[in-house]
mmCIF file of N, CA and C in Angstrom:
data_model
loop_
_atom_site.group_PDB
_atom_site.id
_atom_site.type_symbol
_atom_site.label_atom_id
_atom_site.label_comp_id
_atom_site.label_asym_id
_atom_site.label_seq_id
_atom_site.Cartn_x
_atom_site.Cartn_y
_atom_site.Cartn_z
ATOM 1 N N UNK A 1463 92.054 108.110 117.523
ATOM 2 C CA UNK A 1463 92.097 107.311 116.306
ATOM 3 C C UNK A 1463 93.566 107.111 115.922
ATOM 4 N N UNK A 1464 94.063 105.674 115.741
ATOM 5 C CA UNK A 1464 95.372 105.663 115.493
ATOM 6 C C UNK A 1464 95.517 105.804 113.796
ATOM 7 N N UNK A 1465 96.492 106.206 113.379
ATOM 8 C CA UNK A 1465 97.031 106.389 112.328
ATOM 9 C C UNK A 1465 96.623 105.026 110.909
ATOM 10 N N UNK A 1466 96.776 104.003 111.751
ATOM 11 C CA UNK A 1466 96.045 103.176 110.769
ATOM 12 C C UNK A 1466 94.661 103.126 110.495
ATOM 13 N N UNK A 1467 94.067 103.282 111.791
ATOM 14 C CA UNK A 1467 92.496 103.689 111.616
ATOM 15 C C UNK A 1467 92.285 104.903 110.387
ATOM 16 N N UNK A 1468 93.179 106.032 110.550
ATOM 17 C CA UNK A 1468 92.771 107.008 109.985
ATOM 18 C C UNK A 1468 93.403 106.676 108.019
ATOM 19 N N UNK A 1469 94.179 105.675 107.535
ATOM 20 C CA UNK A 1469 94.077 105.194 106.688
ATOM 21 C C UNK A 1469 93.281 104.650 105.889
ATOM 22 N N UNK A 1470 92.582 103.524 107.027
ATOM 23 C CA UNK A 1470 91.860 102.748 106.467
ATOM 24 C C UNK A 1470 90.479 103.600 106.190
ATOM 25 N N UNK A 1471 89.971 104.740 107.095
ATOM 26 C CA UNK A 1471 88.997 105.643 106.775
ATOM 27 C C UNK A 1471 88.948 105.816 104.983
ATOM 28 N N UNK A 1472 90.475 106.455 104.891
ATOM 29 C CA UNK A 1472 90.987 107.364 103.631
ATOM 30 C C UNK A 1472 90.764 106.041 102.652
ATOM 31 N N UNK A 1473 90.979 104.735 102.811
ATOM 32 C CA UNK A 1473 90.689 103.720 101.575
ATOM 33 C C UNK A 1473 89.316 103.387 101.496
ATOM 34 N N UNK A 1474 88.665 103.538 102.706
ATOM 35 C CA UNK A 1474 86.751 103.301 102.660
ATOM 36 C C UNK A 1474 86.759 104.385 101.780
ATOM 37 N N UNK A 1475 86.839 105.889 102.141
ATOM 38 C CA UNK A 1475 86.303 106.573 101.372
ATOM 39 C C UNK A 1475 87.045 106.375 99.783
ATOM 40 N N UNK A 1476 88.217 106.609 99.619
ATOM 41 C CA UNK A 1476 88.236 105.901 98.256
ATOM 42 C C UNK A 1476 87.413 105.109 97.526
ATOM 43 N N UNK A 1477 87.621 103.704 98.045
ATOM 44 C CA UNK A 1477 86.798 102.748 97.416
ATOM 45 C C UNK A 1477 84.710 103.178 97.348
ATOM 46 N N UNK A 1478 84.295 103.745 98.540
ATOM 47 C CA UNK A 1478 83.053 104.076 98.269
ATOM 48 C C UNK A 1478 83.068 105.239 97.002
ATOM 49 N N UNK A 1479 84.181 106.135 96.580
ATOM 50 C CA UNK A 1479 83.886 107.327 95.486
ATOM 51 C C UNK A 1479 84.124 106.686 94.274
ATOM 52 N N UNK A 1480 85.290 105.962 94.455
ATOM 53 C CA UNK A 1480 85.692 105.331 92.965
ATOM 54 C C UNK A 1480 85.185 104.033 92.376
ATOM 55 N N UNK A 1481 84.920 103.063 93.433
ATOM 56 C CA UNK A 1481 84.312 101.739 93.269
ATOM 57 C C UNK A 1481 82.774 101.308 93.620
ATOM 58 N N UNK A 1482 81.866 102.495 94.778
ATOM 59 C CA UNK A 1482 80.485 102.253 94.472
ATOM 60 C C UNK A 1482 80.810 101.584 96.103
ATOM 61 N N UNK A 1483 81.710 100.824 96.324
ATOM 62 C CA UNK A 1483 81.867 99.841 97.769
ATOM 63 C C UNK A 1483 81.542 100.588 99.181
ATOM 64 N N UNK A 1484 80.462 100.634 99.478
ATOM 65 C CA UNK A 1484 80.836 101.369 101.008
ATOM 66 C C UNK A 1484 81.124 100.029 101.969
ATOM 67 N N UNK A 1485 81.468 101.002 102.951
ATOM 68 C CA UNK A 1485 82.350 100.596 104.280
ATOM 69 C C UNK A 1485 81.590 99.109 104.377
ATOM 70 N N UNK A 1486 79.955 99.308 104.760
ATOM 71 C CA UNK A 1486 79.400 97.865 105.387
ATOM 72 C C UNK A 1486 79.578 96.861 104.670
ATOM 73 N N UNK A 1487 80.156 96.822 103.476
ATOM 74 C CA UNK A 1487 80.259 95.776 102.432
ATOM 75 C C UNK A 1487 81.417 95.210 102.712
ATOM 76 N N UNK A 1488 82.388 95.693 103.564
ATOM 77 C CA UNK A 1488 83.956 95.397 103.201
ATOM 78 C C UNK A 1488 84.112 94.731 104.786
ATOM 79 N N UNK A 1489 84.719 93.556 105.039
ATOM 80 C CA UNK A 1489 85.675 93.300 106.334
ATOM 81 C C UNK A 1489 86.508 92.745 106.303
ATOM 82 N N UNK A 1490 86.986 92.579 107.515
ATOM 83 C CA UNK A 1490 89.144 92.073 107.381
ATOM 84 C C UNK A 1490 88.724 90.602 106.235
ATOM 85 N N UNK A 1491 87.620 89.839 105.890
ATOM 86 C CA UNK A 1491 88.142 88.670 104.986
ATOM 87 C C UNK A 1491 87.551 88.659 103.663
ATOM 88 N N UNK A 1492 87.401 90.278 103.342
ATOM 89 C CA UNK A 1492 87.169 90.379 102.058
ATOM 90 C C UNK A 1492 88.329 90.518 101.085
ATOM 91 N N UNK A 1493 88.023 89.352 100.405
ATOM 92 C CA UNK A 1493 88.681 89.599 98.567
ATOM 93 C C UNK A 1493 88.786 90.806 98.157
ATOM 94 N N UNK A 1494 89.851 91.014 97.804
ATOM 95 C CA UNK A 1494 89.748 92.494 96.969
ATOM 96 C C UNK A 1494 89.534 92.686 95.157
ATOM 97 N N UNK A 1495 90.093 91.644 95.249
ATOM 98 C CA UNK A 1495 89.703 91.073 93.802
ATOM 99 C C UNK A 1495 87.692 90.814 93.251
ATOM 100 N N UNK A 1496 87.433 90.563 94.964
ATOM 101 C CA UNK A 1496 86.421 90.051 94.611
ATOM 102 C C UNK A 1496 85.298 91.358 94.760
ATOM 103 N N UNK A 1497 85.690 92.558 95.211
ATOM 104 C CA UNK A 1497 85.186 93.823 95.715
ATOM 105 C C UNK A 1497 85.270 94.118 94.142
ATOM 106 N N UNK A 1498 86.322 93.800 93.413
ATOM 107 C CA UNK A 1498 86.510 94.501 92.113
ATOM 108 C C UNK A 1498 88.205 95.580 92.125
ATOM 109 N N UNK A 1499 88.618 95.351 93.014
ATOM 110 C CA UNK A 1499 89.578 95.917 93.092
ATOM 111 C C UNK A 1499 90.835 95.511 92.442
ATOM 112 N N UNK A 1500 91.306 95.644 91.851
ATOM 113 C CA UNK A 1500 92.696 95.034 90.503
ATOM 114 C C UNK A 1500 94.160 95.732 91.137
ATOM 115 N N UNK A 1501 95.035 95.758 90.925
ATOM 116 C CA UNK A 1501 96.183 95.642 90.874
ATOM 117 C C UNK A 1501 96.500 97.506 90.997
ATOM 118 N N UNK A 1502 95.486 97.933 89.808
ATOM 119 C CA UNK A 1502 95.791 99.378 89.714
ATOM 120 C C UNK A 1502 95.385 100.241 90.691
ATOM 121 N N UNK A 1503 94.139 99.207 91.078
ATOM 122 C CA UNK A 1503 93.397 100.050 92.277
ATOM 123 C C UNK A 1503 94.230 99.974 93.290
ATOM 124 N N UNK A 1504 94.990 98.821 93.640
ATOM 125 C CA UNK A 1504 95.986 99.136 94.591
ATOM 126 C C UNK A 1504 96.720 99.653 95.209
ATOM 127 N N UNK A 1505 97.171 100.092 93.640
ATOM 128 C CA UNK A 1505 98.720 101.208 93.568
ATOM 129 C C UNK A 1505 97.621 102.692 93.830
ATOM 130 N N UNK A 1506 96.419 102.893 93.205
ATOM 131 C CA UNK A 1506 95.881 103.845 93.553
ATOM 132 C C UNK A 1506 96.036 104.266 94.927
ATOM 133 N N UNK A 1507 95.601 102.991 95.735
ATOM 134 C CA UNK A 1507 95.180 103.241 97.687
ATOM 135 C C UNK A 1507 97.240 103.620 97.765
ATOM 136 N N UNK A 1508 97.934 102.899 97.696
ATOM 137 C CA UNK A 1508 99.101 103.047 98.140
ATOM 138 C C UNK A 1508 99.728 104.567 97.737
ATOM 139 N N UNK A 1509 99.204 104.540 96.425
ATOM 140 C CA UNK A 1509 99.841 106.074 96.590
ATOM 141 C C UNK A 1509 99.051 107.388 97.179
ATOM 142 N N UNK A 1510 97.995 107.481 97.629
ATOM 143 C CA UNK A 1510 96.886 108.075 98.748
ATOM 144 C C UNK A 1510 97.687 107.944 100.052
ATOM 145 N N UNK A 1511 98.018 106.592 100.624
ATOM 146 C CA UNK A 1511 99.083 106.538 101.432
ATOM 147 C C UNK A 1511 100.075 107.052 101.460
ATOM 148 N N UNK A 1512 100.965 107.110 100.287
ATOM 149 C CA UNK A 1512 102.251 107.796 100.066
ATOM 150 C C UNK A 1512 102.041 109.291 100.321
ATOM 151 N N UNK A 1513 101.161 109.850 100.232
ATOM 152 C CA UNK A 1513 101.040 111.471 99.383
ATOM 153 C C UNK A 1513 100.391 111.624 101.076
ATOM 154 N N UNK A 1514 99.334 111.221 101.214
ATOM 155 C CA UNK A 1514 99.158 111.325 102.514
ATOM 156 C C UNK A 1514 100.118 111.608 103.650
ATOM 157 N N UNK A 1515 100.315 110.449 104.134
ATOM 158 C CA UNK A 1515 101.108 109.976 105.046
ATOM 159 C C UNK A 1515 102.293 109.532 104.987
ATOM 160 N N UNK A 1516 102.936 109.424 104.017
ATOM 161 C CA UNK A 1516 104.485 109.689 103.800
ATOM 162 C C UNK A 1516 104.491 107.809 103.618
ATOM 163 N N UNK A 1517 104.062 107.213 103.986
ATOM 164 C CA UNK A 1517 104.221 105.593 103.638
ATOM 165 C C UNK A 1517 104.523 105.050 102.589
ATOM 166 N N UNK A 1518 105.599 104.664 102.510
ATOM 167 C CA UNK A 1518 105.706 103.665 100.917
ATOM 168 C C UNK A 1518 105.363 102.799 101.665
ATOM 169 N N UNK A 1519 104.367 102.554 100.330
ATOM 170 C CA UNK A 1519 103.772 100.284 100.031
ATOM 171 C C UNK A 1519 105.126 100.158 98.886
ATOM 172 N N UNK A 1520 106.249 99.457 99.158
ATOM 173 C CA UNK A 1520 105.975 98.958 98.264
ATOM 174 C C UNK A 1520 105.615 97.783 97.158
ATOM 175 N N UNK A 1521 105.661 97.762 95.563
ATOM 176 C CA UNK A 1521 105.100 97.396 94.444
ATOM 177 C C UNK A 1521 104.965 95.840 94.835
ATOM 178 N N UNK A 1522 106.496 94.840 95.554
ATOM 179 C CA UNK A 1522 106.250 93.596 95.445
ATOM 180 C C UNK A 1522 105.450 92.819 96.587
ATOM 181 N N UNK A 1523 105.353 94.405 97.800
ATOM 182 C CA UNK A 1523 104.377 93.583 99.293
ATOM 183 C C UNK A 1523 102.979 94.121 98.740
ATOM 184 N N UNK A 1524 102.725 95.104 97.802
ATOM 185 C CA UNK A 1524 101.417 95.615 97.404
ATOM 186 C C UNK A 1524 101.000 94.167 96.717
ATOM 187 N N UNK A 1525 101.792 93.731 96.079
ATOM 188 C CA UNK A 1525 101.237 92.594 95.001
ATOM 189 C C UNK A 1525 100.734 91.565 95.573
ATOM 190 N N UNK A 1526 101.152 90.920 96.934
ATOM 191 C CA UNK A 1526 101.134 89.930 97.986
ATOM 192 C C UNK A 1526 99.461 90.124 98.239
ATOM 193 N N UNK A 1527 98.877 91.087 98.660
ATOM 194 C CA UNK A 1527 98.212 91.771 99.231
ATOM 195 C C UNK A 1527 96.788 91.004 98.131
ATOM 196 N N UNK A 1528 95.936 90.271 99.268
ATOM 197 C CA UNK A 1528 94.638 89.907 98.727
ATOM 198 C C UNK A 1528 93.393 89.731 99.432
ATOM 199 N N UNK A 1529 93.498 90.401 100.765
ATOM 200 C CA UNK A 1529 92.186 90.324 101.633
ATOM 201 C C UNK A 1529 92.646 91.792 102.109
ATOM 202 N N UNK A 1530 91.639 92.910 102.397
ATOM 203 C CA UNK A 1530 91.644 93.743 103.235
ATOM 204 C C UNK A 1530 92.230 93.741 104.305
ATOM 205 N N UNK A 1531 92.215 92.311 105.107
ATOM 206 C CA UNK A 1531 92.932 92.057 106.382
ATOM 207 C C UNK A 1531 94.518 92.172 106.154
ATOM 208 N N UNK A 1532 94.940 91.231 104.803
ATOM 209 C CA UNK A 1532 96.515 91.549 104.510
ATOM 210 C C UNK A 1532 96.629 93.101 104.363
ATOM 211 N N UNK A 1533 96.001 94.332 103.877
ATOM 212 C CA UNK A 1533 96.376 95.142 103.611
ATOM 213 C C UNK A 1533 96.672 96.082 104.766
ATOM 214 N N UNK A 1534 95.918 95.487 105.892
ATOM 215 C CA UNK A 1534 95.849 96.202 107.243
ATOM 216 C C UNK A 1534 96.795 96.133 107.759
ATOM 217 N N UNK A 1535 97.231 94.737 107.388
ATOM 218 C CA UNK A 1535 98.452 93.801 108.273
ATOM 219 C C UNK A 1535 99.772 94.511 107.814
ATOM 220 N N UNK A 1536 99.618 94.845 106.298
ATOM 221 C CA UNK A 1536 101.229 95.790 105.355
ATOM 222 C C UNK A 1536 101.380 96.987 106.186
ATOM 223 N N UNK A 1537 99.895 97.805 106.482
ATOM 224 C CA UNK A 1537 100.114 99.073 107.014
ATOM 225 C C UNK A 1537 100.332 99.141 108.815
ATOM 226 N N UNK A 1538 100.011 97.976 109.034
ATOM 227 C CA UNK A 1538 100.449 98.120 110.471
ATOM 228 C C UNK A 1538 101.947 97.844 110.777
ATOM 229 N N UNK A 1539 102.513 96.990 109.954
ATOM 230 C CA UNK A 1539 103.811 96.437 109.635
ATOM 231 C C UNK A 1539 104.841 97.826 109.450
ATOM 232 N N UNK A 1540 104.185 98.455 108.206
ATOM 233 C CA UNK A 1540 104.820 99.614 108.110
ATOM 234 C C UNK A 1540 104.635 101.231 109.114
ATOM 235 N N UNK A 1541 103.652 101.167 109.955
ATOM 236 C CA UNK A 1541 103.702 102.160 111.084
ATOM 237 C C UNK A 1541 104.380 101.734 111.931
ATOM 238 N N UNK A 1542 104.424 100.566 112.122
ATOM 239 C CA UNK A 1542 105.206 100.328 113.296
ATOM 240 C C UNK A 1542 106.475 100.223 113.058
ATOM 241 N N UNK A 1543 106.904 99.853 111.720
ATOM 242 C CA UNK A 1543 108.696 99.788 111.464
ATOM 243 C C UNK A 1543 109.093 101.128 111.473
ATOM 244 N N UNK A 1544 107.956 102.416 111.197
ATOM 245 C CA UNK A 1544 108.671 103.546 111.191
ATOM 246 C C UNK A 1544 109.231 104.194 112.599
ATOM 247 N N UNK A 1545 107.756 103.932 113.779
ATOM 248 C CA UNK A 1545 107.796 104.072 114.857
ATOM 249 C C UNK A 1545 108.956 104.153 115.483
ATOM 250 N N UNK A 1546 108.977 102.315 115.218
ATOM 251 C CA UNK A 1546 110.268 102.231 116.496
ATOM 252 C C UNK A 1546 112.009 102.927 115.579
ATOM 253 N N UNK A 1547 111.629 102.920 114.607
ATOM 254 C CA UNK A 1547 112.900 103.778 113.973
ATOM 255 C C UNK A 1547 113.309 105.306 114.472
ATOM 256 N N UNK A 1548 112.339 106.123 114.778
ATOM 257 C CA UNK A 1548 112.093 107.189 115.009
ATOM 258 C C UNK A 1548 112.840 107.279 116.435
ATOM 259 N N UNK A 1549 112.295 106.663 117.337
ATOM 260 C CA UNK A 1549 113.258 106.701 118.314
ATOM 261 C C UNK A 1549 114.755 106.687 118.277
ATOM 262 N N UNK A 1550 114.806 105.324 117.983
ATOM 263 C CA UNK A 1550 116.307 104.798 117.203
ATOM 264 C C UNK A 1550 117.255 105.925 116.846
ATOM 265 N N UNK A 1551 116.657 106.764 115.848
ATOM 266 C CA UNK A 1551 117.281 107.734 115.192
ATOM 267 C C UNK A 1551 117.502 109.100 116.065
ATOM 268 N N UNK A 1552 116.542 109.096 116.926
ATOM 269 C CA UNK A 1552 116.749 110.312 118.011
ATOM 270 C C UNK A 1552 117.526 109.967 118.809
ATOM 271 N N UNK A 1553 118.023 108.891 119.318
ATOM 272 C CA UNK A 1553 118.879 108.559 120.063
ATOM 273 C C UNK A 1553 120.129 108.451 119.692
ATOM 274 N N UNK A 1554 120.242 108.489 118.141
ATOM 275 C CA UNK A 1554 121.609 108.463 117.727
ATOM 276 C C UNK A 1554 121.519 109.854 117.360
ATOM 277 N N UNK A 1555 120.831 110.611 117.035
ATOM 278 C CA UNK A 1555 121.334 111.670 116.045
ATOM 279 C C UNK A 1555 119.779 112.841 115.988
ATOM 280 N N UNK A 1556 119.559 113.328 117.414
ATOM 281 C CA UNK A 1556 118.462 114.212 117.147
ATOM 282 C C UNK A 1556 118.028 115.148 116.232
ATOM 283 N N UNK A 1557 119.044 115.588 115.679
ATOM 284 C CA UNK A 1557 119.200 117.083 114.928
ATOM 285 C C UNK A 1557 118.737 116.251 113.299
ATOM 286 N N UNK A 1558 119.042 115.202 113.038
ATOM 287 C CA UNK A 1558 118.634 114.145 111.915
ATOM 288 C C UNK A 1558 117.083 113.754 112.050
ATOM 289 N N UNK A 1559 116.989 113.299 113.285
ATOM 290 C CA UNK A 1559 115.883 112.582 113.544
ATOM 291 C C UNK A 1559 114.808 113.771 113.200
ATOM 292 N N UNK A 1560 114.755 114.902 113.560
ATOM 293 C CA UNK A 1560 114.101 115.886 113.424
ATOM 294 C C UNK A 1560 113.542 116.488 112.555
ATOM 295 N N UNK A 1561 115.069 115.990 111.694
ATOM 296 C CA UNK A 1561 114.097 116.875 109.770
ATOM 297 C C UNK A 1561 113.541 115.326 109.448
ATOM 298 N N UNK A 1562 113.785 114.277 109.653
ATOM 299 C CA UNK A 1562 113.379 113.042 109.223
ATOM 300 C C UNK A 1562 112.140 112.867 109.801
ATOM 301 N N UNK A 1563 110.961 113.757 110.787
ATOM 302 C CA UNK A 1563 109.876 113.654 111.247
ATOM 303 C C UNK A 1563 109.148 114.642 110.412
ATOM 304 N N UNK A 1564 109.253 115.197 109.525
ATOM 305 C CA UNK A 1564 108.809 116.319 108.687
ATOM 306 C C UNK A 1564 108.515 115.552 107.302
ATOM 307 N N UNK A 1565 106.871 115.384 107.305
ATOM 308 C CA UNK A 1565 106.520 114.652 106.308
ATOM 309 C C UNK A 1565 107.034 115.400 105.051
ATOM 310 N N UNK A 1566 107.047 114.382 104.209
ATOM 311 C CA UNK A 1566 107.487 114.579 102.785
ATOM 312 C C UNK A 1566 109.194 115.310 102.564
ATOM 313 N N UNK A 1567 110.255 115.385 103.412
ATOM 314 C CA UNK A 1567 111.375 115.621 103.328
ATOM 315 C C UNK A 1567 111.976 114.511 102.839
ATOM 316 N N UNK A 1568 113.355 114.561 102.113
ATOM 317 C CA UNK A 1568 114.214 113.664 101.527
ATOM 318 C C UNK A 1568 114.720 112.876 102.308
ATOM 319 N N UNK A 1569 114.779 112.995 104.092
ATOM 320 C CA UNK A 1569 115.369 112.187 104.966
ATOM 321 C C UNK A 1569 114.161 111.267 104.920
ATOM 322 N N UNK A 1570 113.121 111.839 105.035
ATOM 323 C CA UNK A 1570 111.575 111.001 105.825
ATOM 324 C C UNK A 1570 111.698 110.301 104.732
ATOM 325 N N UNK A 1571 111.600 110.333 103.728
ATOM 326 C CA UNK A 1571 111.180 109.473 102.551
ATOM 327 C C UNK A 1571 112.187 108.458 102.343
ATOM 328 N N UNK A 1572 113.716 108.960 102.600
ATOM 329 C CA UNK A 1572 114.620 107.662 102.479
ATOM 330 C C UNK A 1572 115.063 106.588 103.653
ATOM 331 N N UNK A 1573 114.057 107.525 105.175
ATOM 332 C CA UNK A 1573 113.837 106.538 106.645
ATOM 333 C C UNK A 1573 112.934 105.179 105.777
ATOM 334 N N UNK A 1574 112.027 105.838 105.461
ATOM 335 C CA UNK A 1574 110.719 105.335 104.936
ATOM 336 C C UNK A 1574 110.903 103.997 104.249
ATOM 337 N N UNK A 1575 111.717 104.558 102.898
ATOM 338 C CA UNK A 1575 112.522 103.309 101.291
ATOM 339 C C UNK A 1575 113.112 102.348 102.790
ATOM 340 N N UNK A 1576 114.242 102.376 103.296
ATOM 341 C CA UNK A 1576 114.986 102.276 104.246
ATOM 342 C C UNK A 1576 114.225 100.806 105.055
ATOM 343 N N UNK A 1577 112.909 101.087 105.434
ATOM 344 C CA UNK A 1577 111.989 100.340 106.384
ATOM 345 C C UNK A 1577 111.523 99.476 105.618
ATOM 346 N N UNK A 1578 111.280 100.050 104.185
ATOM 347 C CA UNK A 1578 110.711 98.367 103.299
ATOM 348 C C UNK A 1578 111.339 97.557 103.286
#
């Protein structure tokens, strides 16, 4: 299961506890607006992401964001900008790159700001 898969799990189950929505209701060209999902609920899923998985959404590509499919599209955008960074950074500077792979550290989080 790739990492986005295992996101999008963590926002099904969200949305089925907090919004009533299970999974079969939802696909890549659903409205989120139209699920019932608002602006706050957004920032809700994004910061589940954050706390999770170390990912900033952030506030002005969260806002963009109006089909499930766009939201897939932010988080694939953002695994993959971290990805190929990760290398990048081991190749310049392993001993960096290293604490910067350690979720929730001050490097990881400012690789992270860095990639938005």
């Amino acid at each position: 299961m790739s990492i986005v898969d295992e996101i999008q799990k963590d926002i099904f189950d969200y949305l089925d506890s907090h919004y009533g929505i299970e999974r079969d209701e939802i696909n890549s060209h659903s409205a989120l607006n139209e699920l019932g999902i608002d602006s706050l609920g957004l920032l809700a899923i994004a910061d589940i992401v954050r706390k999770k998985y170390d990912i900033v959404l952030d506030d002005e590509r969260i806002a963009s964001v109006r089909t499930f499919q766009d939201f897939t599209d932010l988080l694939e955008r953002k695994v993959a900008a971290r990805e190929s960074a990760i290398p990048a950074a081991r190749a310049t500077d392993p001993e960096a790159a290293a604490e910067r792979d350690h979720v929730g550290t001050r490097e990881g989080r400012e690789l992270n700001r860095a990639e938005s």
